[in-house]
Amino acid sequence: MTDTNTTDTATPLSFTTEDARWVAVCTKDSAAEGNFWFAVTTTGVYCRPTCRSRQPLRQNVRFFDSPATAEAAGFRPCKRCQPHQPEPYIEGEHVQAIEQACALIRNSESAPTLATLAATVGMSPYHFQRIFKARLGVTPKQYAMTLRRQRAAEMLPEADSVTAAIFDAGYNNGGHFYSESNDTIGMTPTTYRRGAAGETIRLGVAECYLGWVLVAATPRGLCAIDLGDDPHALEAGLRSRFPKAEIARDASLAAWMQQVVRFLDAPESGLRLPLDIQGTAFQQRVWAALREIPAGSTLSYTEVAERIGAPSAVRAVAAACAANKLAVAIPCHRVVRQNGELSGYRWGIERKRRLLARERQK
């Protein structure tokens, strides 16, 4: 797999004349998305060129270069295609197309090109990439790179060599893997493959109002804050992740432990400790947004997706929350369903409920 197989660039077609724009409206040409908007004088509504509403008469149609100019002319946005939203309009058929493209990427030995993916699902490359990124929060190329890194990380512990894992995962240039891997797995590939052999991880366990909390740190900062009912099970879980690391309880971590316990009791005070955050670029965008949610407040998964500029990537946001390994420091417990109800939580739904109740009492 080479990084040049899938590109992040796509050139929109030209829709500069009214005749070309009218043809695009009649054919609901997806390539016209983002190039212009049209309004219907008899309804007072403006739409995207791909809107599925009933086709208007040509004499009742006006064209605009932006939603702002359409609204300045007195037209209101269509409730169906939501032309004022910055991201593309995503219908059920688009979701199916994206799922089909994701399956193709997952099942291919090398990353399909953007043109190949778009042709497979029957879209222009420009429109397909916009729809894909709006839904998942990443481009097709970034999605393929993430899958490739995950495959390599999964293969490393059992592979005959680091080189074998790299090439089996789809890389044909080891340099690309080494440049990508440290942000994802938090250590060198050789160290990770060896069960974190040579990596030093200090840990401490303490009681708190949520049961027990395990705090683990690498030389770079906190790499885990785990909550549970059994301190021995928490430690065993950390050791199973890194079976060959030098993991030991360390009295010198006591000061950090105390800060974490105090932080759990009073999260509004903040946690001023370095974090060793490991994740994909998209996960880190989500986690950064979570850390901006004030204690005592909540956001829905949809609202988090909107904050990171990917309003259709709701499922991907939920997956990033589930992948968080730093309880409360990255406050995924402050993300709830659209109706305000609590959803799943890595450390148990009841702990999520208690965390939120405590924060709201402060």
Coordinates of C-alpha atoms in Angstrom, one line a residue:
M1 CA 0.0 0.0 0.0
T2 CA 1.4 3.4 -0.9
D3 CA 0.3 6.8 0.3
T4 CA -0.2 7.9 -3.2
N5 CA -2.9 5.4 -4.0
T6 CA -5.7 7.4 -2.4
T7 CA -5.7 11.1 -2.8
D8 CA -7.4 13.8 -0.7
T9 CA -7.9 16.1 -3.7
A10 CA -10.9 16.3 -6.0
T11 CA -11.7 19.0 -8.5
P12 CA -15.4 20.2 -8.7
L13 CA -16.9 20.5 -12.1
S14 CA -17.8 23.9 -13.5
F15 CA -21.5 25.1 -13.2
T16 CA -21.0 28.7 -14.1
T17 CA -23.9 29.1 -16.6
E18 CA -27.6 29.0 -15.7
D19 CA -28.2 26.4 -18.4
A20 CA -25.6 24.1 -16.8
R21 CA -27.1 24.7 -13.4
W22 CA -30.6 23.9 -14.5
V23 CA -29.4 20.6 -16.1
A24 CA -27.7 19.8 -12.8
V25 CA -31.0 20.5 -10.9
C26 CA -33.0 18.3 -13.3
T27 CA -30.6 15.4 -13.0
K28 CA -29.8 16.0 -9.3
D29 CA -26.1 15.9 -10.2
S30 CA -24.1 15.2 -7.1
A31 CA -21.1 16.9 -8.6
A32 CA -22.9 20.2 -8.4
E33 CA -23.0 20.1 -4.6
G34 CA -21.3 23.2 -3.1
N35 CA -21.1 25.0 -6.4
F36 CA -24.5 26.7 -6.4
W37 CA -27.9 26.8 -4.7
F38 CA -31.3 27.3 -6.4
A39 CA -34.5 29.0 -5.1
V40 CA -38.1 28.7 -6.1
T41 CA -40.0 32.0 -6.3
T42 CA -43.4 30.4 -5.8
T43 CA -42.4 28.7 -2.5
G44 CA -39.9 31.2 -1.2
V45 CA -37.5 28.3 -0.4
Y46 CA -33.9 27.7 -1.6
C47 CA -32.3 24.2 -2.0
R48 CA -29.2 22.2 -2.8
P49 CA -29.0 21.1 -6.5
T50 CA -29.5 17.5 -5.3
C51 CA -32.6 18.1 -3.3
R52 CA -35.2 15.3 -3.7
S53 CA -38.2 17.7 -3.5
R54 CA -40.5 18.0 -6.5
Q55 CA -38.8 19.6 -9.6
P56 CA -40.0 23.2 -10.0
L57 CA -40.8 25.0 -13.3
R58 CA -37.8 26.6 -14.9
Q59 CA -39.4 30.1 -15.0
N60 CA -39.8 30.0 -11.2
V61 CA -36.1 29.2 -10.4
R62 CA -33.3 31.5 -9.4
F63 CA -29.7 30.5 -8.8
F64 CA -27.3 31.7 -6.1
D65 CA -23.6 31.2 -5.4
S66 CA -24.1 30.8 -1.6
P67 CA -26.8 30.2 1.0
A68 CA -26.1 33.7 2.3
T69 CA -27.0 35.4 -1.0
A70 CA -30.1 33.3 -1.3
E71 CA -31.2 34.3 2.2
A72 CA -30.3 38.0 1.5
A73 CA -32.7 37.8 -1.4
G74 CA -35.5 36.7 1.0
F75 CA -35.5 33.0 0.6
R76 CA -35.6 30.5 3.5
P77 CA -33.7 27.2 3.6
C78 CA -35.5 24.0 2.6
K79 CA -36.2 21.8 5.6
R80 CA -35.6 18.6 3.6
C81 CA -32.1 19.2 2.2
Q82 CA -30.9 21.8 4.7
P83 CA -28.9 23.9 2.3
H84 CA -27.7 26.3 5.0
Q85 CA -25.7 23.5 6.7
P86 CA -21.9 23.5 5.9
E87 CA -21.7 19.7 5.4
P88 CA -23.3 17.9 2.5
Y89 CA -26.9 16.6 2.7
I90 CA -26.7 12.9 3.6
E91 CA -29.6 10.6 2.7
G92 CA -30.0 6.9 3.4
E93 CA -28.6 6.0 0.0
H94 CA -25.4 8.0 0.8
V95 CA -25.0 6.1 4.1
Q96 CA -25.2 2.8 2.2
A97 CA -22.7 4.1 -0.3
I98 CA -20.2 5.0 2.4
E99 CA -20.7 1.6 4.1
Q100 CA -20.0 0.0 0.7
A101 CA -16.8 2.1 0.3
C102 CA -15.6 1.3 3.8
A103 CA -16.1 -2.4 3.2
L104 CA -14.1 -2.1 -0.1
I105 CA -11.3 -0.4 1.8
R106 CA -11.2 -3.0 4.5
N107 CA -11.2 -5.9 2.1
S108 CA -8.6 -4.6 -0.3
E109 CA -4.9 -5.5 0.0
S110 CA -4.0 -1.9 -1.1
A111 CA -6.0 1.2 -0.6
P112 CA -8.4 1.9 -3.6
T113 CA -8.0 5.2 -5.2
L114 CA -10.6 7.9 -4.6
A115 CA -11.7 7.6 -8.2
T116 CA -12.2 3.9 -7.8
L117 CA -14.2 4.3 -4.6
A118 CA -16.4 7.0 -6.1
A119 CA -17.0 5.0 -9.3
T120 CA -18.0 1.9 -7.3
V121 CA -20.7 3.8 -5.4
G122 CA -21.8 5.9 -8.5
M123 CA -20.7 9.3 -7.3
S124 CA -18.2 11.9 -8.6
P125 CA -14.9 11.9 -6.6
Y126 CA -15.5 15.4 -5.4
H127 CA -19.0 14.7 -4.0
F128 CA -18.1 11.3 -2.6
Q129 CA -15.2 12.7 -0.6
R130 CA -17.4 15.4 0.9
I131 CA -20.1 12.9 1.8
F132 CA -17.5 10.5 3.3
K133 CA -15.8 13.1 5.4
A134 CA -19.1 14.5 6.6
R135 CA -20.3 11.1 7.7
L136 CA -17.0 9.7 9.3
G137 CA -15.0 12.8 10.1
V138 CA -12.1 11.7 8.0
T139 CA -11.3 11.4 4.3
P140 CA -11.1 8.0 2.6
K141 CA -7.3 8.2 2.6
Q142 CA -7.3 8.9 6.4
Y143 CA -9.7 6.1 6.9
A144 CA -7.5 3.7 5.0
M145 CA -4.4 4.9 6.9
T146 CA -6.1 4.3 10.3
L147 CA -7.1 0.8 9.3
R148 CA -3.6 0.1 8.2
R149 CA -2.1 1.3 11.5
Q150 CA -4.6 -0.8 13.4
R151 CA -3.8 -3.9 11.4
A152 CA -0.1 -3.4 12.0
A153 CA -0.6 -2.9 15.8
E154 CA -2.7 -6.0 16.0
M155 CA -0.1 -8.1 14.1
L156 CA 2.9 -6.9 15.9
P157 CA 2.7 -9.1 19.0
E158 CA 2.4 -12.3 17.0
A159 CA 4.5 -11.5 13.9
D160 CA 7.9 -13.1 13.2
S161 CA 9.4 -9.6 12.9
V162 CA 8.4 -5.9 12.9
T163 CA 9.1 -5.9 9.2
A164 CA 6.8 -8.8 8.5
A165 CA 4.0 -7.1 10.5
I166 CA 4.5 -3.8 8.5
F167 CA 4.3 -5.5 5.1
D168 CA 1.4 -7.8 6.1
A169 CA -0.6 -4.8 7.2
G170 CA -0.3 -3.3 3.7
Y171 CA 2.7 -1.0 3.9
N172 CA 5.4 -1.3 1.3
N173 CA 7.5 1.4 2.9
G174 CA 8.5 0.9 6.5
G175 CA 9.2 4.6 6.9
H176 CA 5.5 5.4 6.5
F177 CA 4.6 3.0 9.3
Y178 CA 7.3 4.4 11.7
S179 CA 6.2 8.0 11.1
E180 CA 2.6 7.1 11.8
S181 CA 2.8 4.6 14.6
N182 CA 4.1 6.4 17.7
D183 CA 1.0 8.7 17.9
T184 CA -1.2 5.6 17.8
I185 CA 0.4 3.1 20.1
G186 CA 2.5 5.4 22.2
M187 CA 5.8 3.6 21.9
T188 CA 8.1 2.2 19.2
P189 CA 6.8 -0.7 17.1
T190 CA 9.5 -3.0 18.3
T191 CA 8.7 -2.2 21.9
Y192 CA 5.0 -2.7 21.3
R193 CA 5.5 -6.0 19.5
R194 CA 7.5 -7.3 22.4
G195 CA 4.6 -6.7 24.8
A196 CA 6.1 -3.3 25.7
A197 CA 9.4 -5.0 26.7
G198 CA 11.7 -2.3 28.1
E199 CA 8.9 0.2 28.6
T200 CA 8.5 1.4 32.2
I201 CA 5.0 1.9 33.5
R202 CA 4.4 3.1 37.0
L203 CA 1.1 2.4 38.6
G204 CA -0.8 3.1 41.8
V205 CA -4.3 2.0 43.0
A206 CA -6.4 3.8 45.5
E207 CA -10.0 3.8 46.8
C208 CA -12.4 6.5 45.8
Y209 CA -16.1 7.2 45.9
L210 CA -16.5 5.2 42.7
G211 CA -14.8 2.1 44.0
W212 CA -11.1 1.8 43.0
V213 CA -9.0 3.9 40.7
L214 CA -5.9 2.7 38.9
V215 CA -3.5 5.4 37.7
A216 CA -0.6 4.4 35.3
A217 CA 2.1 6.6 33.9
T218 CA 4.9 6.3 31.3
P219 CA 7.7 8.8 31.3
R220 CA 5.5 10.9 29.0
G221 CA 2.6 11.2 31.4
L222 CA -0.6 9.5 32.5
C223 CA -1.5 6.7 30.1
A224 CA -4.4 5.2 32.0
I225 CA -7.0 6.1 34.6
D226 CA -9.2 3.0 35.2
L227 CA -12.1 2.6 37.5
G228 CA -13.4 -0.7 38.9
D229 CA -14.5 -2.7 41.8
D230 CA -11.4 -4.9 42.3
P231 CA -7.9 -3.3 42.5
H232 CA -6.3 -6.6 41.5
A233 CA -8.5 -6.9 38.4
L234 CA -7.5 -3.4 37.4
E235 CA -3.8 -4.2 37.7
A236 CA -4.2 -7.5 35.8
G237 CA -6.0 -5.6 33.0
L238 CA -3.1 -3.2 32.6
R239 CA -0.5 -6.0 32.7
S240 CA -2.4 -8.0 30.0
R241 CA -2.2 -5.0 27.7
F242 CA 1.6 -4.8 28.1
P243 CA 2.7 -8.2 29.3
K244 CA 6.4 -7.6 29.0
A245 CA 6.6 -4.0 30.3
E246 CA 8.2 -3.2 33.5
I247 CA 5.1 -2.5 35.4
A248 CA 5.3 -1.8 39.1
R249 CA 3.6 0.0 41.9
D250 CA 5.7 3.0 42.6
A251 CA 5.5 5.1 45.8
S252 CA 6.8 8.1 43.9
L253 CA 3.5 8.1 42.0
A254 CA 1.6 8.8 45.3
A255 CA 1.5 12.6 44.7
W256 CA -0.1 12.0 41.3
M257 CA -2.5 9.5 42.8
Q258 CA -3.7 12.0 45.3
Q259 CA -4.2 14.6 42.6
V260 CA -6.3 12.1 40.6
V261 CA -8.4 11.1 43.6
R262 CA -9.0 14.8 44.5
F263 CA -9.9 15.4 40.9
L264 CA -12.5 12.7 40.9
D265 CA -14.0 14.3 44.1
A266 CA -13.9 17.8 42.6
P267 CA -13.6 17.7 38.8
E268 CA -14.3 21.4 38.5
S269 CA -10.8 22.0 40.0
G270 CA -9.2 20.5 36.9
L271 CA -6.3 18.0 36.6
R272 CA -2.9 19.6 36.0
L273 CA -0.9 16.5 35.1
P274 CA 0.8 15.5 31.8
L275 CA -1.2 13.0 29.7
D276 CA 0.3 10.4 27.4
I277 CA -2.6 10.4 25.0
Q278 CA -2.5 7.8 22.2
G279 CA -5.0 7.7 19.4
T280 CA -5.8 8.4 15.8
A281 CA -6.1 12.0 14.6
F282 CA -9.9 11.8 14.7
Q283 CA -9.9 10.3 18.2
Q284 CA -7.7 13.1 19.4
R285 CA -10.0 15.7 17.9
V286 CA -12.9 14.2 19.8
W287 CA -11.0 13.9 23.0
A288 CA -9.9 17.5 22.8
A289 CA -13.5 18.6 22.4
L290 CA -14.6 16.5 25.4
R291 CA -12.0 18.3 27.6
E292 CA -13.7 21.6 26.8
I293 CA -17.0 20.5 28.3
P294 CA -17.3 22.1 31.7
A295 CA -17.9 20.0 34.8
G296 CA -21.6 19.8 35.4
S297 CA -22.5 20.1 31.7
T298 CA -23.2 17.6 29.0
L299 CA -23.3 17.4 25.3
S300 CA -24.9 14.9 23.0
Y301 CA -22.8 12.9 20.5
T302 CA -24.4 15.0 17.8
E303 CA -23.3 18.2 19.4
V304 CA -19.7 16.9 19.8
A305 CA -19.7 15.9 16.2
E306 CA -20.8 19.4 15.2
R307 CA -18.1 21.0 17.5
I308 CA -15.3 19.1 15.7
G309 CA -16.7 20.1 12.3
A310 CA -18.0 16.7 11.3
P311 CA -21.8 16.8 12.1
S312 CA -22.6 13.5 10.4
A313 CA -19.8 11.5 12.2
V314 CA -21.9 10.7 15.3
R315 CA -21.1 7.0 15.3
A316 CA -17.4 7.7 15.0
V317 CA -17.6 10.2 17.9
A318 CA -19.3 7.4 20.0
A319 CA -16.5 5.0 19.1
A320 CA -13.8 7.5 20.1
C321 CA -15.5 8.0 23.4
A322 CA -15.5 4.2 24.0
A323 CA -11.8 4.1 23.1
N324 CA -10.9 6.6 25.8
K325 CA -8.6 5.1 28.5
L326 CA -8.3 8.1 30.8
A327 CA -11.4 8.2 32.9
V328 CA -12.6 11.7 33.8
A329 CA -9.4 13.3 32.6
I330 CA -10.9 13.0 29.2
P331 CA -14.6 13.3 30.3
C332 CA -16.4 11.0 28.0
H333 CA -19.0 10.6 30.8
R334 CA -20.3 14.1 29.9
V335 CA -21.6 12.9 26.5
V336 CA -25.2 11.6 26.4
R337 CA -27.8 10.7 23.9
Q338 CA -29.7 13.4 22.0
N339 CA -32.7 13.1 24.4
G340 CA -30.4 13.5 27.5
E341 CA -30.5 9.9 28.5
L342 CA -27.3 8.1 29.5
S343 CA -25.6 5.8 27.1
G344 CA -22.8 3.2 27.5
Y345 CA -19.7 3.9 29.5
R346 CA -16.4 2.0 29.6
W347 CA -16.4 1.9 33.4
G348 CA -20.1 1.2 33.9
I349 CA -23.3 3.2 33.4
E350 CA -23.8 3.6 37.1
R351 CA -20.4 5.3 37.5
K352 CA -21.4 7.6 34.7
R353 CA -24.6 8.5 36.5
R354 CA -22.7 9.1 39.8
L355 CA -20.1 11.2 38.2
L356 CA -22.6 13.5 36.5
A357 CA -24.7 13.8 39.7
R358 CA -21.7 14.7 41.7
E359 CA -20.6 17.4 39.2
R360 CA -24.0 18.9 39.2
Q361 CA -24.0 19.2 43.0
K362 CA -20.9 21.3 43.0

